[in-house]
Coordinates of C-alpha atoms in Angstrom, one line a residue:
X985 CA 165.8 87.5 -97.6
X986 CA 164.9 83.9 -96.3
X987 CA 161.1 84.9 -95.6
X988 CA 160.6 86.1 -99.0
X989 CA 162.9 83.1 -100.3
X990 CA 160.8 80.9 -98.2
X991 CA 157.3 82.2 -99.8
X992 CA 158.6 82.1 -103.5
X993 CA 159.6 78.6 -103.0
X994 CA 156.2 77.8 -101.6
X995 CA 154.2 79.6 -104.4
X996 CA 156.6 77.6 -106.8
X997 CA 156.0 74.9 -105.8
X998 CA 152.1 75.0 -105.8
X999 CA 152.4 76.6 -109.4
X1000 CA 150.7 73.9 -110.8
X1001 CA 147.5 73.8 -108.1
X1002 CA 147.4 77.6 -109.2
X1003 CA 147.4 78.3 -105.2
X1004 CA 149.7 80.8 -103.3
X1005 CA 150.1 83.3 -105.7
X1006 CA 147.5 85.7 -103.8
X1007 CA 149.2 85.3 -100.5
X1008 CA 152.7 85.4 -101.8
X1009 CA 151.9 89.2 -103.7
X1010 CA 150.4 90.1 -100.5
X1011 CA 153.5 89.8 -98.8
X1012 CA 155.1 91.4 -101.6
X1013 CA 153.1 94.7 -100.8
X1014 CA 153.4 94.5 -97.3
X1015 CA 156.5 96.0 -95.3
X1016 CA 158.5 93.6 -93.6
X1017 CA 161.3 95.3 -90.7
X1018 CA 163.3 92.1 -89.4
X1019 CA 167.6 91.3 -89.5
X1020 CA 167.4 89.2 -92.4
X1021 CA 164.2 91.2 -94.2
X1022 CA 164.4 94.6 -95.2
X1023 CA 161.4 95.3 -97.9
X1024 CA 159.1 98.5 -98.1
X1025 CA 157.9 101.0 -100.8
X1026 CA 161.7 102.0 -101.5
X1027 CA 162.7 98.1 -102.6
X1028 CA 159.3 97.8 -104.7
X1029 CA 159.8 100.8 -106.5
X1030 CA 163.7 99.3 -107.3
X1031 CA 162.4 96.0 -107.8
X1032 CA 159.5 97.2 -110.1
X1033 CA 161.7 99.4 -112.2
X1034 CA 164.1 96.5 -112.8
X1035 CA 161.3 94.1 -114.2
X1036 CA 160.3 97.3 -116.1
X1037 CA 163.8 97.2 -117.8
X1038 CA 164.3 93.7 -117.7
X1039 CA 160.7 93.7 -120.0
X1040 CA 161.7 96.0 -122.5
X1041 CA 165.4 94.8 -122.9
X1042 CA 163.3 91.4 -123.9
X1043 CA 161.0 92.8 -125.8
X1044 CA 163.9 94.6 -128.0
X1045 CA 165.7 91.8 -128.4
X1046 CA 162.7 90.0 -129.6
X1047 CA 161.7 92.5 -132.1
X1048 CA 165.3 92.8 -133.6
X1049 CA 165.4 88.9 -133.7
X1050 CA 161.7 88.9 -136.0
X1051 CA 163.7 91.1 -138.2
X1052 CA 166.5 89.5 -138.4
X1053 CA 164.4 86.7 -139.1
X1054 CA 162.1 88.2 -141.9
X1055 CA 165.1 90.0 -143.8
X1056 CA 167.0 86.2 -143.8
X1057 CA 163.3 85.2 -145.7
X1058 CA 162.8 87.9 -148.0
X1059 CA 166.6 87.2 -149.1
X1060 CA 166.3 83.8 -149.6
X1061 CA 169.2 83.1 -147.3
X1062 CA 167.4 79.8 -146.1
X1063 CA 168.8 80.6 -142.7
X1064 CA 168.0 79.0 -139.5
X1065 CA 164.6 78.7 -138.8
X1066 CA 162.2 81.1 -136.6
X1067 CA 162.2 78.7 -133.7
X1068 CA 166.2 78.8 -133.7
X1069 CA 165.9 82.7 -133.1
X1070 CA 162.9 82.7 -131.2
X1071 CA 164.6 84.9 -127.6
X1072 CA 163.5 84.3 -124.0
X1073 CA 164.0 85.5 -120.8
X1074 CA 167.1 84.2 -118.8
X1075 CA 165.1 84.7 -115.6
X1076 CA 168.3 82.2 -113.8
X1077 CA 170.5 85.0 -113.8
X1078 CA 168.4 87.9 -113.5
X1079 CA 168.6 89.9 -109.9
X1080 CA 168.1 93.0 -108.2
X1081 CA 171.5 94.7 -105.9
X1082 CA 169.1 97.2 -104.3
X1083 CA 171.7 99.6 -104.5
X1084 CA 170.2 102.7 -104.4
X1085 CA 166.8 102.1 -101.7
X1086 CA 169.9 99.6 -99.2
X1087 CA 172.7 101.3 -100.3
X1088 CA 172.9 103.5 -96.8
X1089 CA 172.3 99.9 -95.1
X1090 CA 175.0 98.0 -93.3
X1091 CA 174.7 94.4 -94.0
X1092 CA 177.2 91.2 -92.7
X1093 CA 175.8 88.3 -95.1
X1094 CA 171.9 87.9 -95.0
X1095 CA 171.9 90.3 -91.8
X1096 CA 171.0 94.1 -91.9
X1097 CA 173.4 95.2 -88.5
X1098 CA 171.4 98.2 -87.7
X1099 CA 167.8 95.8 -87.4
X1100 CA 170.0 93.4 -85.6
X1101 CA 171.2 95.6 -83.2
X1102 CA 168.2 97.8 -82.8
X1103 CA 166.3 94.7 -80.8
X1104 CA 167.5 96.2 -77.9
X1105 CA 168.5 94.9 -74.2
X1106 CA 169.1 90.7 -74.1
X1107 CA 166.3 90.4 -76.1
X1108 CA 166.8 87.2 -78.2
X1109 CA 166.8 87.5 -81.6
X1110 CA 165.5 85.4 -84.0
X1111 CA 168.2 84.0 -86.4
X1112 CA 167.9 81.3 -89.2
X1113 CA 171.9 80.5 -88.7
X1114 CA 173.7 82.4 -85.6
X1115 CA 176.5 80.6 -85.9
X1116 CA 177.4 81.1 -89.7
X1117 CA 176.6 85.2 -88.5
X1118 CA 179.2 85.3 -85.8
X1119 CA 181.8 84.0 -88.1
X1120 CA 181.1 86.5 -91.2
X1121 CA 181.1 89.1 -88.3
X1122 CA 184.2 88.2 -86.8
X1123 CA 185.7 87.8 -90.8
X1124 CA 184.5 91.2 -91.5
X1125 CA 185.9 92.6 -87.9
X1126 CA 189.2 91.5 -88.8
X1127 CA 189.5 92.8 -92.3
X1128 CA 187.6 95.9 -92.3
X1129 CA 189.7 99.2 -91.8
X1130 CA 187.1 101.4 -90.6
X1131 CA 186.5 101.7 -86.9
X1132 CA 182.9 102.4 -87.0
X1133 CA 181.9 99.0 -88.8
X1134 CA 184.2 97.4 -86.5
X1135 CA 182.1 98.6 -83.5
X1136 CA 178.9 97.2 -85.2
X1137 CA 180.9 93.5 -85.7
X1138 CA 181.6 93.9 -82.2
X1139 CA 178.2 94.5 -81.0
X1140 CA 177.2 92.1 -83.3
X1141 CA 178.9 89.7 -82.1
X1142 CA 178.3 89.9 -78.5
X1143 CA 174.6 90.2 -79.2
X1144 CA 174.4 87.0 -81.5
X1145 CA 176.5 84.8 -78.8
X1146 CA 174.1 86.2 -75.8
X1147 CA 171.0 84.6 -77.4
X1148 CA 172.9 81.7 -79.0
X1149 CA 176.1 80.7 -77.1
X1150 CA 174.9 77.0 -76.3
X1151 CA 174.2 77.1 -80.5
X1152 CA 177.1 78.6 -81.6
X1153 CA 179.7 76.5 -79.1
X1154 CA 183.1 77.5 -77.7
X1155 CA 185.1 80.0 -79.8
X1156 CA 188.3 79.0 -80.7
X1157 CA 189.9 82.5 -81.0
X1158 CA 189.3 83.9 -77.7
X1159 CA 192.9 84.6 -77.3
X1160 CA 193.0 86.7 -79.8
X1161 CA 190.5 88.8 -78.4
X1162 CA 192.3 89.4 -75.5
X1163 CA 195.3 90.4 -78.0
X1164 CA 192.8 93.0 -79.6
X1165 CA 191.9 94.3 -76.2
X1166 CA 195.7 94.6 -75.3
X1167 CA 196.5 96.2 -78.3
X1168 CA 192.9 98.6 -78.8
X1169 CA 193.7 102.4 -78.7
X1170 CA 190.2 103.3 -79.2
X1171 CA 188.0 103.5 -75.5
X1172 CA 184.9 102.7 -78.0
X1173 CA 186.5 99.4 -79.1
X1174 CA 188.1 98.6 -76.0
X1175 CA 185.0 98.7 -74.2
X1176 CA 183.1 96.2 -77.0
X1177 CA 185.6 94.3 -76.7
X1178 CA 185.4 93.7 -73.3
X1179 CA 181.3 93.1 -73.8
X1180 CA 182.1 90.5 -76.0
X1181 CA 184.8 88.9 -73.9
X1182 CA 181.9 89.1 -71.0
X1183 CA 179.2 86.9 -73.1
X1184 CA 182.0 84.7 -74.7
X1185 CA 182.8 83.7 -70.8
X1186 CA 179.3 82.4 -70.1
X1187 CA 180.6 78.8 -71.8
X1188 CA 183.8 77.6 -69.4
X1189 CA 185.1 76.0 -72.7
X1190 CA 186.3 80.0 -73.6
X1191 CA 187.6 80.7 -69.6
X1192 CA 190.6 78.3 -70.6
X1193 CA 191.7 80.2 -73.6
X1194 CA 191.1 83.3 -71.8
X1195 CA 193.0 82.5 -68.8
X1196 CA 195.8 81.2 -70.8
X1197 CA 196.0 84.6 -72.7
X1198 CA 196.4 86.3 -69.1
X1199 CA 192.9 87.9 -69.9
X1200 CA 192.2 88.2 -66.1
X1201 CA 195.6 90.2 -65.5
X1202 CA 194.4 92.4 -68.3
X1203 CA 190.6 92.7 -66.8
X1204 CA 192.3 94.2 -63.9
X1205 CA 194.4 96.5 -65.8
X1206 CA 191.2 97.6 -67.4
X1207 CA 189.6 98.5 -64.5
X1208 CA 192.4 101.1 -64.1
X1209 CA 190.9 103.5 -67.1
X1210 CA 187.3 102.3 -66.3
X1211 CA 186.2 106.0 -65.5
X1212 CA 187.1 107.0 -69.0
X1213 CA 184.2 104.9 -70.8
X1214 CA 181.5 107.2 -72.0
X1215 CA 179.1 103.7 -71.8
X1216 CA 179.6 102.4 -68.5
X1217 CA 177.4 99.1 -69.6
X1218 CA 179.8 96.6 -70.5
X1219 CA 182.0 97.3 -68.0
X1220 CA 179.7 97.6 -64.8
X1221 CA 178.2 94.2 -66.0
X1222 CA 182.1 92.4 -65.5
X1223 CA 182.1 94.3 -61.8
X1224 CA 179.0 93.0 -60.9
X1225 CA 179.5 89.6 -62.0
X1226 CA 182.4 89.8 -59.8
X1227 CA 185.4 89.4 -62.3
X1228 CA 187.1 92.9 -61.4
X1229 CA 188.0 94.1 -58.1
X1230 CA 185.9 97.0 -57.5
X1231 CA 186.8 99.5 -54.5
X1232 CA 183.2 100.6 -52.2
X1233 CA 182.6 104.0 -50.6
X1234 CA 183.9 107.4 -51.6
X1235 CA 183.3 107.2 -55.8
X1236 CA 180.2 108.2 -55.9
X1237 CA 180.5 111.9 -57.7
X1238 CA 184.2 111.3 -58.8
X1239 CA 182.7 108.2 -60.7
X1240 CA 180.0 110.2 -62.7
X1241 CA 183.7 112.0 -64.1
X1242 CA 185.1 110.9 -67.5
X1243 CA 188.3 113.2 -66.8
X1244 CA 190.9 113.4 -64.5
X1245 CA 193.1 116.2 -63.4
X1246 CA 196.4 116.0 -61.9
X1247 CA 198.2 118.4 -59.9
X1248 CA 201.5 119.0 -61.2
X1249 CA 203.8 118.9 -58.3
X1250 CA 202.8 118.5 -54.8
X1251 CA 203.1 122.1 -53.0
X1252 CA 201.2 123.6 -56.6
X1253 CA 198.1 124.3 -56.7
X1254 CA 198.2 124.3 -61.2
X1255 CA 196.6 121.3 -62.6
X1256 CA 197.1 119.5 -65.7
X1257 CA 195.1 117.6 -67.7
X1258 CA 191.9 116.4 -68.3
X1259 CA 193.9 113.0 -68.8
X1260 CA 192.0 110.6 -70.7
X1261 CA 195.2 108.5 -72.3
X1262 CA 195.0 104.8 -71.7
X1263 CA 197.9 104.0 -69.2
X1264 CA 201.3 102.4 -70.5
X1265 CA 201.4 98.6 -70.7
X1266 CA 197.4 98.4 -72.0

């Protein structure tokens, strides 16, 4: 976590002062609850217990080198000296995977998702490298199998590029979001993906890619199945900015329904349905 990172390197480097150490244990026992810092009593405990191990795999290896060392002497084998045997710690390549106290936690690079998006509304959040986050989010988008971690990338991603667009610059594979849209079969990751189109849009370097994909021709289309999103949000934001064409009067209670029912034939009164397919051609 770059805090932490940020505090070891600081009491490092005032070692020799013998300063810092106080404040940078302090931190250590503190909980710390931020998208790039996760640490409480689960993480100390699994840090604690690795140092414990980590101790007595040294120590071990220590005492079976001072007997190693004294048998060569008693023998007479004039082998190589105590110095030559003496063990240390490889601290270099000593680490800690937190796999047990993070394992339930969802993380894209340095960032814990669920933190991220749990800083709710437009808030901005506070990120050491925004940019480097939206790409390892749309990597992980692309490759990942499971639509559930997909959703997070997608909300991800929209959140990052609503507090950093200007940072973060145009996105060179806005197209290809449309194509995702096009092709989505899921209404969840239709509708994120529509979110993400809507901040992507605030920089007019993306509305030329966009166009060019025939995104607005799709928007429309969209607007079609609009009744069948469970979370309204992302898609009453693109009607009030004005991008879809919304019809006024007469939707107010047929709006607050996420079915439809059709009547099968015009002089029946039998309905069929509810109908909640996406239409042909989406």
């Amino acid at each position: 976590p770059a805090e932490l990172l940020a505090l070891a390197s600081e009491a490092a480097a005032s070692a020799a002062a013998g300063t810092n150490f106080e404040a940078f244990f302090e931190a250590l026992g503190r909980d710390h609850l931020a998208p790039d810092l996760l640490w409480n009593g689960a993480t100390r405990d699994e840090l604690r217990e690795s140092l414990r191990a980590e101790a007595d795999s040294l120590a071990d290896a220590q005492r079976r080198s001072l007997a190693d060392a004294e048998g060569d002497q008693a023998a007479g084998s004039g082998g190589r000296g105590e110095g030559q045997r003496r063990v240390v710690w490889n601290f270099g390549e000593f680490s800690v995977g937190y796999e047990r106290s993070l394992a339930r936690e969802l993380r894209v690079g340095e960032i814990y998702l669920r933190l991220l998006l749990a800083q709710g509304g437009r808030s901005r959040v506070v990120l050491h490298n925004p940019g480097r986050l939206f790409e390892e989010l749309y990597r992980r988008l692309l490759t990942e199998p499971t639509e559930g971690v997909r959703l997070l990338c997608l909300e991800g991603m929209a959140k990052t590029y609503a507090a950093y667009a200007r940072q973060i610059g145009p996105f060179p594979d806005t197209a290809h979001l449309v194509h995702l849209l096009r092709e989505a079969e899921s209404h969840s990751e239709r509708d994120r993906l529509v979110a993400l189109l809507f901040e992507l849009l605030v920089l007019r370097q993306n509305a030329a890619p966009f166009l060019k994909a025939r995104g607005v021709e799709l928007a429309v289309q969209t607007l079609t199945i609009v009744h069948l999103s469970r979370d309204r949000a992302a898609h009453s934001q693109l009607l009030a900015a004005g991008m879809l064409l919304t019809a006024s009067g007469g939707a107010g209670s047929r709006a607050e329904s996420s079915e439809w029912y059709l009547l099968r034939a015009p002089d029946s009164s039998r309905t069929a349905g509810p109908d909640s397919q996406t239409p042909p051609g989406l």
